Amino acid sequence: MGRVRPLPPSLVSKIAAGEVVERPASVVKELVENSLDAGACQVEVELEDGGLRLVRVVDDGEGMEEEDALLALEEYSTSKIATIQDLSCITTLGFRGEALHAIAAVSRFTLFTSPGGLGTVVKVEGGVLKSVSKKPRSRGTTVEVRDLFFNLRARRRFLRSPVTERSHILQVMKEYILAYPKVRFLLRERGEVLLEALPGDLKERAAALWGLKPKDILSLEAQDGSMRLEGVLAAPPFTRRDARGEFFFVNGRPVKDRLLAGALMEGMRTRLVKGEYPFCGLFLSIPPEDVDVNVHPSKREVKFRRPYEVASLVKRGVAAVLGGPSSKGSAESPSYSSHLGLSFQGRMERVEEVRMPFSLPSWRFLGEYAGLFFLVEMEGDLVLVDKHALHERMLYDTIREGWEKQGKVRLLLVPLEFSMEETELSRLMGTREVLEGMGFRFQLKGEGLCEIKGVPQWFQGDAVAFFQSWAAEGEVVGEEELVARAASLACREAVKAGDALSVDQIDRLLAFLESRGLDLTCPHGRPVAVRLSKGDVERLFKRRI
């Protein structure tokens, strides 16, 4: 008897399901995409046990007649494409026609759909059709997926806890909340609202999703021929310690793409500290024939025909919206160059008399270079001072002293209230003693809400963004991690290249440096100041001064 034999259809369907359905989040993704392709204005997702026991998706899309409902559950049945030419111009989220069939093969599945009036109820268990009935329903579709992988125990053992599976579903929902700002989304678990997004504009959606204010969100646009980039970006220094705040979309489809992520980081290279990642939602519109969306069953990956041009567009678009070093000056906080009053007409012009920062007998402030370095003359030598590294060190010492001496608290007139995921709230409570030692005051109010009542006197940043970033890092374990957290917080709060400083701010920074000495380093070990003697300068220019 031959050793090669065809697999039975029931086994084939379960193997195929494994390519499409990895975990409850995969089910949510496929069903939400079907709802959006059906023109839904409202999409509600209900969970039980992180989706392990139940995933229910309800929409108000166009719905289906009985014949289409039954065909939709057949393998590779779709209304999205009909010919091989259609593969080169796909504009819908779903198109392969295997999602519903694959999900129904590994769950207790119910489809209730109607174009309006009398609806069709189809029940399937483990890929076997159980019943078809009729019931009144308004226009739309409801899909229930119970006991995922109940008939595939080996696969079910690889699923994680309800908390972990829920976190994956939250990440999927955030993608569509960003991609479709005009659609109302609701995510609940046993009646508790986990996420709700009302129709609005992209900037409002992004601000709410990332716990920021609309003014902290930058809108970007860039174009290169037939390719167009649009989106939103959180203004530095609002960042995360992981890449879960980065969202990329190609022709409306959420994707995970190293090329796009790398181009984003290149565009922000001078605005990010190592180990931190931005919040962004970038939408790339590209001719369908220039991108292959059919390279993976889950449609998470794409392949570009002109990858280097795509990367260049993203890099330029991100860099342009962040602007150059001179783009951040303001009348309220002028940069030092505005105090010099220099203007040149012909060969010479006198320097106007102005108040010069930092007037010590042995120190003379000369100006600023490249938006990052102070130029100081000290006892005939030239000193270059990295203002970010200097401010970082000053904040770091302040934070450490606050931990040791119970830092002073600045109570907020209006407490800041925001929502967090359950896991993040748990991490926050695990570090409460450390946070209160720094000078933060907060309390949990239930239903995933956290209220910030006070911040340390030195803290000038966005408290909500800080709490979210802090919670994402987990609990503090040992003195070494405590020091690393202090260094990270100081770096995040310190002035950046191009930040405009007032004369008083420059005074305080240089006074701190003078009190500590030029050998000072930032918490990460970088030098704060470099001193060039008169002899060094003479050797560089090959002349005597």
Coordinates of C-alpha atoms in Angstrom, one line a residue:
M1 CA 0.0 0.0 0.0
G2 CA 1.3 3.5 -0.9
R3 CA 2.6 5.7 1.9
V4 CA 1.2 8.9 0.3
R5 CA -2.5 9.6 0.9
P6 CA -4.8 12.6 0.8
L7 CA -5.8 14.1 4.1
P8 CA -9.5 14.0 5.1
P9 CA -11.4 17.3 4.6
S10 CA -12.0 17.7 8.4
L11 CA -8.2 17.6 9.1
V12 CA -7.5 19.9 6.2
S13 CA -9.9 22.5 7.5
K14 CA -8.3 22.4 11.0
I15 CA -4.8 22.8 9.6
A16 CA -5.9 25.7 7.4
A17 CA -7.6 27.3 10.4
G18 CA -4.3 27.4 12.2
E19 CA -2.9 29.7 9.4
V20 CA -5.7 32.2 9.9
V21 CA -6.7 31.8 13.6
E22 CA -3.8 32.0 16.0
R23 CA -5.6 33.3 19.1
P24 CA -8.9 35.2 20.0
A25 CA -7.3 38.4 18.7
S26 CA -7.1 36.8 15.3
V27 CA -10.9 36.2 15.4
V28 CA -11.6 39.8 16.5
K29 CA -9.4 41.1 13.6
E30 CA -11.1 39.0 10.9
L31 CA -14.6 39.7 12.1
V32 CA -14.1 43.5 12.6
E33 CA -12.6 43.6 9.1
N34 CA -15.7 41.9 7.7
S35 CA -17.8 44.5 9.5
L36 CA -15.9 47.4 8.1
D37 CA -15.9 45.9 4.6
A38 CA -19.7 45.7 5.0
G39 CA -19.9 49.5 5.6
A40 CA -20.6 49.4 9.3
C41 CA -20.9 52.7 11.2
Q42 CA -20.9 50.9 14.6
V43 CA -18.9 47.9 15.6
E44 CA -19.4 46.3 19.1
V45 CA -17.2 43.5 20.4
E46 CA -18.1 41.5 23.5
L47 CA -15.7 39.2 25.3
E48 CA -15.7 36.5 28.0
D49 CA -12.5 35.4 29.6
G50 CA -10.3 37.4 27.2
G51 CA -12.1 35.9 24.2
L52 CA -11.3 32.3 25.2
R53 CA -14.9 31.6 26.1
L54 CA -16.6 34.0 23.8
V55 CA -16.0 36.6 21.1
R56 CA -19.2 38.3 19.8
V57 CA -19.0 41.0 17.1
V58 CA -22.1 43.0 16.3
D59 CA -22.3 45.6 13.4
D60 CA -24.9 47.6 11.4
G61 CA -23.4 46.8 8.0
E62 CA -25.2 45.7 5.0
G63 CA -25.9 42.1 6.2
M64 CA -26.5 39.0 4.0
E65 CA -29.4 36.9 2.6
E66 CA -29.6 33.2 3.5
E67 CA -27.8 32.0 0.3
D68 CA -24.9 34.3 0.8
A69 CA -24.7 33.5 4.5
L70 CA -24.3 29.8 3.8
L71 CA -21.8 30.4 1.0
A72 CA -19.7 32.7 3.2
L73 CA -19.0 29.7 5.4
E74 CA -17.7 27.6 2.6
E75 CA -13.9 27.4 2.0
Y76 CA -12.5 30.2 -0.1
S77 CA -15.8 31.9 -0.7
T78 CA -15.8 35.7 -1.1
S79 CA -17.5 38.6 -2.6
K80 CA -14.3 40.7 -2.7
I81 CA -12.6 39.2 -5.8
A82 CA -13.6 37.2 -8.9
T83 CA -10.7 37.0 -11.3
I84 CA -6.9 36.8 -11.0
Q85 CA -6.7 40.4 -12.2
D86 CA -8.6 41.5 -9.1
L87 CA -5.5 40.5 -7.0
S88 CA -3.6 43.4 -8.3
C89 CA -6.1 46.0 -7.3
I90 CA -7.4 44.9 -3.9
T91 CA -9.1 47.8 -1.9
T92 CA -10.9 45.8 0.8
L93 CA -9.5 44.5 4.1
G94 CA -10.6 41.0 3.6
F95 CA -10.6 39.1 0.2
R96 CA -9.2 35.6 0.6
G97 CA -12.5 34.1 1.7
E98 CA -11.2 31.6 4.3
A99 CA -11.7 33.5 7.6
L100 CA -15.3 32.5 8.5
H101 CA -14.7 28.9 7.3
A102 CA -11.5 28.7 9.4
I103 CA -13.1 30.2 12.5
A104 CA -16.2 28.0 12.3
A105 CA -13.9 24.9 12.0
V106 CA -12.4 25.4 15.4
S107 CA -15.2 26.8 17.5
R108 CA -18.9 26.7 18.3
F109 CA -20.0 29.3 15.8
T110 CA -23.2 31.3 15.2
L111 CA -23.9 33.7 12.3
F112 CA -27.0 35.9 12.5
T113 CA -27.3 38.3 9.6
S114 CA -29.9 40.3 7.8
P115 CA -30.1 43.0 5.1
G116 CA -33.2 44.2 7.0
G117 CA -36.3 42.5 8.1
L118 CA -36.1 38.7 8.4
G119 CA -32.6 37.4 9.3
T120 CA -30.8 34.1 8.9
V121 CA -29.3 32.2 11.9
V122 CA -26.6 29.7 11.0
K123 CA -25.0 27.4 13.6
V124 CA -21.8 25.5 13.1
E125 CA -19.9 23.3 15.5
G126 CA -16.3 22.3 14.7
G127 CA -16.9 22.8 11.0
V128 CA -20.2 20.8 10.9
L129 CA -23.4 22.6 10.0
K130 CA -25.9 22.1 12.8
S131 CA -28.9 24.3 11.9
V132 CA -30.3 27.1 9.8
S133 CA -33.2 29.1 11.0
K134 CA -35.0 32.5 10.5
K135 CA -35.5 35.3 13.0
P136 CA -36.3 39.0 12.8
R137 CA -33.3 41.3 12.9
S138 CA -32.5 44.9 11.9
R139 CA -29.9 45.4 9.2
G140 CA -26.5 44.1 10.1
T141 CA -24.6 41.0 11.3
T142 CA -23.8 39.3 14.6
V143 CA -21.1 36.6 14.8
E144 CA -20.6 34.6 18.0
V145 CA -17.5 32.5 18.4
R146 CA -17.6 30.3 21.6
D147 CA -14.9 27.9 23.0
L148 CA -12.2 28.6 20.5
F149 CA -10.1 25.4 19.7
F150 CA -12.5 23.3 21.8
N151 CA -11.9 20.5 19.2
L152 CA -8.2 21.1 18.9
R153 CA -6.8 20.6 22.4
A154 CA -3.1 20.7 21.3
R155 CA -3.7 24.2 19.9
R156 CA -5.7 25.4 22.9
R157 CA -2.8 24.6 25.2
F158 CA -0.8 27.3 23.6
L159 CA -3.2 30.1 24.4
R160 CA -2.3 32.3 27.3
S161 CA -4.2 33.7 30.3
P162 CA -7.4 35.8 29.7
V163 CA -5.4 38.9 30.8
T164 CA -2.8 38.3 28.0
E165 CA -5.3 37.4 25.4
R166 CA -7.3 40.5 26.3
S167 CA -4.2 42.7 25.9
H168 CA -3.8 41.3 22.3
I169 CA -7.4 42.1 21.5
L170 CA -7.0 45.6 22.9
Q171 CA -4.0 46.2 20.5
V172 CA -6.0 45.0 17.5
M173 CA -9.0 47.2 18.4
K174 CA -6.7 50.2 18.7
E175 CA -5.5 49.7 15.1
Y176 CA -9.1 50.0 13.7
I177 CA -10.0 52.8 16.1
L178 CA -7.2 54.8 14.5
A179 CA -7.8 53.7 11.0
Y180 CA -11.6 54.4 11.0
P181 CA -12.2 57.6 13.0
K182 CA -15.7 58.0 11.7
V183 CA -16.8 54.6 13.0
R184 CA -18.0 54.0 16.6
F185 CA -16.2 51.2 18.3
L186 CA -17.1 49.5 21.6
L187 CA -15.2 46.7 23.4
R188 CA -16.7 45.1 26.5
E189 CA -16.0 42.2 28.7
R190 CA -19.0 40.8 30.7
G191 CA -20.6 44.2 30.5
E192 CA -17.5 46.2 31.5
V193 CA -16.4 48.8 28.9
L194 CA -12.7 48.3 28.0
L195 CA -12.6 50.7 25.1
E196 CA -15.1 53.1 23.5
A197 CA -14.4 55.4 20.6
L198 CA -17.0 57.8 19.4
P199 CA -16.9 59.2 15.8
G200 CA -14.4 62.1 15.5
D201 CA -11.3 63.2 13.7
L202 CA -7.9 61.3 13.6
K203 CA -6.1 63.7 15.9
E204 CA -8.8 63.4 18.6
R205 CA -8.8 59.7 18.3
A206 CA -5.0 59.5 18.6
A207 CA -4.9 61.8 21.7
A208 CA -7.6 59.8 23.5
L209 CA -5.9 56.5 22.6
W210 CA -2.5 57.6 23.8
G211 CA -3.6 59.6 26.8
L212 CA -2.3 62.9 25.4
K213 CA -3.9 66.2 24.6
P214 CA -4.8 67.1 21.0
K215 CA -2.1 69.9 21.1
D216 CA 0.5 67.2 21.7
I217 CA -0.4 65.5 18.4
L218 CA 1.3 66.5 15.1
S219 CA -0.4 66.0 11.8
L220 CA 1.9 65.0 8.9
E221 CA 1.6 64.9 5.1
A222 CA 4.1 64.0 2.4
Q223 CA 3.8 62.9 -1.2
D224 CA 6.1 61.3 -3.8
G225 CA 4.4 60.9 -7.2
S226 CA 1.6 58.4 -6.8
M227 CA 2.5 57.6 -3.1
R228 CA 1.0 59.7 -0.3
L229 CA 1.8 59.6 3.4
E230 CA -0.6 61.0 6.0
G231 CA -1.0 60.5 9.7
V232 CA -0.4 61.7 13.3
L233 CA 2.7 61.6 15.5
A234 CA 3.0 62.4 19.2
A235 CA 5.4 65.3 19.6
P236 CA 8.6 64.3 21.4
P237 CA 9.2 63.7 24.3
F238 CA 6.0 61.6 24.5
T239 CA 7.2 58.1 23.9
R240 CA 6.9 54.5 25.1
R241 CA 9.5 51.9 26.1
D242 CA 8.1 49.5 23.5
A243 CA 6.8 49.7 19.9
R244 CA 3.1 49.1 20.8
G245 CA 2.3 52.8 20.2
E246 CA 3.4 52.5 16.5
F247 CA 0.6 51.8 14.0
F248 CA 1.1 51.5 10.3
F249 CA -1.5 51.3 7.6
V250 CA -1.1 50.6 3.9
N251 CA -4.2 51.5 1.8
G252 CA -6.2 51.4 5.0
R253 CA -4.9 47.9 6.0
P254 CA -3.1 47.6 9.4
V255 CA 0.3 46.0 8.8
K256 CA 3.5 45.1 10.7
D257 CA 6.4 46.1 8.5
R258 CA 10.1 46.5 9.4
L259 CA 10.7 48.8 6.5
L260 CA 8.1 51.3 7.7
A261 CA 9.2 51.0 11.4
G262 CA 12.9 51.5 10.4
A263 CA 12.1 54.5 8.3
L264 CA 10.1 56.0 11.2
M265 CA 13.0 55.6 13.5
E266 CA 15.4 57.1 11.0
G267 CA 13.2 60.2 10.6
M268 CA 13.1 60.7 14.4
R269 CA 16.8 59.7 15.0
T270 CA 17.7 63.0 16.7
R271 CA 14.5 63.3 18.7
L272 CA 14.5 59.9 20.5
V273 CA 16.5 58.5 23.3
K274 CA 17.8 54.9 22.8
G275 CA 15.3 52.4 23.9
E276 CA 12.2 54.6 23.5
Y277 CA 9.6 54.5 20.7
P278 CA 7.2 57.0 19.4
F279 CA 3.4 57.1 19.3
C280 CA 2.3 57.3 15.7
G281 CA -0.4 56.4 13.2
L282 CA 1.0 56.5 9.7
F283 CA -1.2 55.9 6.6
L284 CA 0.5 55.1 3.3
S285 CA -1.6 55.3 0.2
I286 CA 0.0 53.6 -2.7
P287 CA -1.2 52.2 -6.1
P288 CA -2.5 48.7 -5.5
E289 CA -0.3 47.3 -8.2
D290 CA 2.8 48.6 -6.3
V291 CA 2.1 46.5 -3.1
D292 CA 1.4 42.8 -2.6
V293 CA -1.0 42.2 0.3
N294 CA -1.3 38.5 -0.3
V295 CA 2.1 37.4 1.1
H296 CA 0.7 36.0 4.4
P297 CA -2.6 34.3 5.3
S298 CA -3.3 36.8 8.1
K299 CA -2.6 39.7 5.7
R300 CA -0.4 41.3 8.3
E301 CA 2.6 41.6 6.0
V302 CA 3.0 43.4 2.7
K303 CA 5.7 43.5 0.1
F304 CA 6.5 46.8 -1.8
R305 CA 7.6 46.9 -5.4
R306 CA 9.6 50.1 -4.6
P307 CA 10.7 49.6 -1.0
Y308 CA 13.5 52.3 -1.0
E309 CA 11.1 55.0 -2.3
V310 CA 8.5 54.0 0.4
A311 CA 11.1 54.2 3.2
S312 CA 12.4 57.6 1.9
L313 CA 8.9 59.0 1.8
V314 CA 8.2 58.0 5.4
K315 CA 11.6 59.2 6.7
R316 CA 11.2 62.6 5.0
G317 CA 7.6 63.0 6.1
V318 CA 8.4 62.4 9.7
A319 CA 11.5 64.5 9.8
A320 CA 9.6 67.4 8.1
V321 CA 6.8 67.5 10.7
L322 CA 9.3 67.6 13.5
G323 CA 11.1 70.5 12.0
G324 CA 14.7 71.8 12.4
P325 CA 16.3 73.1 15.6
S326 CA 15.0 76.7 15.0
S327 CA 11.4 75.7 14.6
K328 CA 10.6 75.6 18.3
G329 CA 11.3 79.1 19.4
S330 CA 8.6 81.3 20.8
A331 CA 8.0 84.8 22.2
E332 CA 7.3 83.5 25.7
S333 CA 10.5 81.4 25.8
P334 CA 13.1 83.0 23.5
S335 CA 16.2 81.2 22.5
Y336 CA 19.5 82.9 23.4
S337 CA 20.2 84.0 19.8
S338 CA 17.3 86.5 20.2
H339 CA 19.1 88.2 23.0
L340 CA 22.3 88.8 21.1
G341 CA 20.7 91.2 18.7
L342 CA 23.4 90.6 16.1
S343 CA 22.9 91.9 12.5
F344 CA 25.6 92.5 9.9
Q345 CA 25.5 95.3 7.3
G346 CA 28.6 95.7 5.2
R347 CA 31.7 94.5 7.0
M348 CA 30.9 95.3 10.7
E349 CA 28.0 96.2 13.0
R350 CA 28.1 96.9 16.7
V351 CA 26.6 94.4 19.1
E352 CA 23.6 95.8 21.0
E353 CA 23.9 95.9 24.7
V354 CA 21.8 93.1 26.2
R355 CA 21.7 91.2 29.4
M356 CA 24.1 88.4 29.1
P357 CA 23.3 85.1 30.8
F358 CA 25.4 83.8 33.7
S359 CA 27.8 86.6 34.9
L360 CA 30.5 85.0 36.9
P361 CA 34.0 86.6 36.9
S362 CA 35.6 83.5 35.3
W363 CA 32.7 82.5 33.0
R364 CA 31.4 84.3 29.9
F365 CA 28.5 82.9 27.9
L366 CA 29.2 83.3 24.1
G367 CA 26.1 81.7 22.5
E368 CA 24.7 78.5 21.3
Y369 CA 25.7 76.0 18.6
A370 CA 23.6 73.6 16.6
G371 CA 20.7 74.1 19.0
L372 CA 22.3 71.7 21.5
F373 CA 25.6 73.1 22.8
F374 CA 26.4 76.2 24.9
L375 CA 29.6 78.0 24.1
V376 CA 31.3 79.4 27.2
E377 CA 34.6 81.2 27.7
M378 CA 36.3 80.2 31.0
E379 CA 39.6 81.6 32.1
G380 CA 40.7 82.0 28.4
D381 CA 39.6 78.5 27.4
L382 CA 36.6 77.5 25.2
V383 CA 34.0 75.1 26.8
L384 CA 31.3 73.3 24.8
V385 CA 28.4 72.3 27.1
D386 CA 25.8 69.7 26.0
K387 CA 22.6 71.4 27.4
H388 CA 20.6 68.1 27.2
A389 CA 23.2 66.1 29.1
L390 CA 23.6 68.9 31.7
H391 CA 19.9 69.3 32.3
E392 CA 19.5 65.5 32.4
R393 CA 22.1 65.3 35.1
M394 CA 20.5 68.1 37.1
L395 CA 17.1 66.3 36.9
Y396 CA 18.6 63.0 37.8
D397 CA 20.2 64.3 40.9
T398 CA 16.9 66.0 41.9
I399 CA 15.0 62.8 41.4
R400 CA 17.4 60.7 43.4
E401 CA 17.4 63.3 46.2
G402 CA 13.6 63.2 46.1
W403 CA 13.5 59.5 46.6
E404 CA 15.9 59.8 49.6
K405 CA 14.2 62.9 51.2
Q406 CA 10.6 62.5 50.1
G407 CA 10.4 65.1 47.3
K408 CA 8.2 68.1 47.6
V409 CA 4.7 67.7 46.1
R410 CA 2.9 70.2 43.9
L411 CA -0.8 69.5 44.2
L412 CA -2.9 70.0 41.0
L413 CA -5.8 72.4 41.1
V414 CA -7.7 70.0 38.7
P415 CA -6.7 66.3 39.2
L416 CA -6.0 64.5 35.9
E417 CA -8.2 61.5 35.3
F418 CA -7.4 58.8 32.6
S419 CA -8.1 55.2 31.9
M420 CA -5.5 52.3 31.8
E421 CA -5.6 48.7 31.0
E422 CA -5.9 46.3 33.9
T423 CA -2.4 45.0 33.6
E424 CA -0.9 48.5 33.6
L425 CA -2.9 49.5 36.7
S426 CA -1.6 46.5 38.5
R427 CA 2.0 47.5 37.6
L428 CA 1.3 51.0 38.7
M429 CA 0.1 49.8 42.1
G430 CA 3.2 47.6 42.4
T431 CA 5.4 50.7 42.2
R432 CA 3.3 53.1 44.3
E433 CA 5.8 53.5 47.1
V434 CA 8.5 54.5 44.6
L435 CA 6.2 57.0 42.8
E436 CA 5.1 58.6 46.1
G437 CA 8.7 58.8 47.2
M438 CA 9.4 60.9 44.1
G439 CA 6.5 63.2 44.9
F440 CA 3.6 61.9 42.8
R441 CA 0.2 61.5 44.3
F442 CA -2.5 59.4 42.7
Q443 CA -5.4 57.0 43.4
L444 CA -7.3 54.3 41.5
K445 CA -11.1 55.0 41.2
G446 CA -12.3 51.7 39.8
E447 CA -13.4 50.8 36.3
G448 CA -9.9 51.2 35.0
L449 CA -9.6 54.9 36.0
C450 CA -6.6 56.5 37.6
E451 CA -6.5 60.0 39.1
I452 CA -3.3 62.0 39.5
K453 CA -3.6 64.5 42.3
G454 CA 0.0 65.8 42.6
V455 CA 3.3 65.8 40.9
P456 CA 6.9 66.6 42.1
Q457 CA 7.9 70.3 42.2
W458 CA 10.5 69.7 39.4
F459 CA 8.2 67.9 37.1
Q460 CA 7.1 69.9 34.1
G461 CA 6.0 67.2 31.6
D462 CA 2.8 65.5 30.8
A463 CA 1.8 63.5 33.9
V464 CA -0.6 61.2 32.1
A465 CA 2.0 60.2 29.5
F466 CA 4.6 59.7 32.3
F467 CA 2.2 57.3 34.2
Q468 CA 1.4 55.3 31.1
S469 CA 5.1 55.0 30.2
W470 CA 6.0 54.1 33.8
A471 CA 3.4 51.4 33.9
A472 CA 4.5 49.9 30.6
E473 CA 7.9 49.3 32.2
G474 CA 6.6 47.0 34.9
E475 CA 7.6 46.8 38.6
V476 CA 10.9 48.2 39.9
V477 CA 13.1 45.3 40.9
G478 CA 16.2 46.2 42.9
E479 CA 18.4 49.3 43.3
E480 CA 19.9 48.9 39.8
E481 CA 16.6 49.2 38.0
L482 CA 15.6 52.1 40.3
V483 CA 18.7 54.0 39.1
A484 CA 17.9 53.1 35.5
R485 CA 14.3 54.5 35.9
A486 CA 15.7 57.7 37.3
A487 CA 18.1 58.1 34.4
S488 CA 15.3 57.4 31.9
L489 CA 12.9 59.8 33.5
A490 CA 15.6 62.5 33.6
C491 CA 16.4 62.0 30.0
R492 CA 12.7 62.2 29.0
E493 CA 12.2 65.5 30.9
A494 CA 15.4 67.1 29.9
V495 CA 15.6 69.8 27.2
K496 CA 16.2 68.5 23.7
A497 CA 18.2 69.8 20.8
G498 CA 16.5 72.9 19.4
D499 CA 14.5 73.6 22.6
A500 CA 14.5 77.4 23.2
L501 CA 15.6 78.5 26.7
S502 CA 15.2 81.7 28.5
V503 CA 18.2 83.6 30.1
D504 CA 17.1 82.5 33.6
Q505 CA 17.0 78.8 32.5
I506 CA 20.5 79.1 31.0
D507 CA 21.7 80.8 34.3
R508 CA 20.4 77.9 36.4
L509 CA 22.0 75.2 34.1
L510 CA 25.4 76.9 34.1
A511 CA 25.3 77.6 37.8
F512 CA 24.7 73.9 38.4
L513 CA 27.6 73.0 36.2
E514 CA 29.9 75.5 37.9
S515 CA 29.0 74.0 41.3
R516 CA 29.7 70.4 40.1
G517 CA 32.7 70.8 37.9
L518 CA 33.4 70.2 34.2
D519 CA 34.1 66.5 34.7
L520 CA 30.3 65.9 35.2
T521 CA 28.6 63.2 33.1
C522 CA 25.0 62.5 32.3
P523 CA 23.4 59.5 34.0
H524 CA 24.2 57.4 30.9
G525 CA 27.9 58.3 31.1
R526 CA 28.1 60.9 28.3
P527 CA 30.3 63.9 29.0
V528 CA 28.5 67.1 29.8
A529 CA 31.3 69.5 28.9
V530 CA 34.4 69.5 26.7
R531 CA 37.2 72.1 27.4
L532 CA 39.5 73.4 24.6
S533 CA 42.5 75.3 25.9
K534 CA 43.9 78.3 24.2
G535 CA 46.7 76.1 22.9
D536 CA 44.2 73.6 21.5
V537 CA 42.5 76.3 19.5
E538 CA 45.8 77.7 18.3
R539 CA 46.9 74.3 17.1
L540 CA 43.5 73.8 15.2
F541 CA 43.9 77.1 13.4
K542 CA 47.8 77.1 13.1
R543 CA 48.1 80.6 14.5
R544 CA 48.8 82.4 17.8
I545 CA 45.9 84.2 19.5

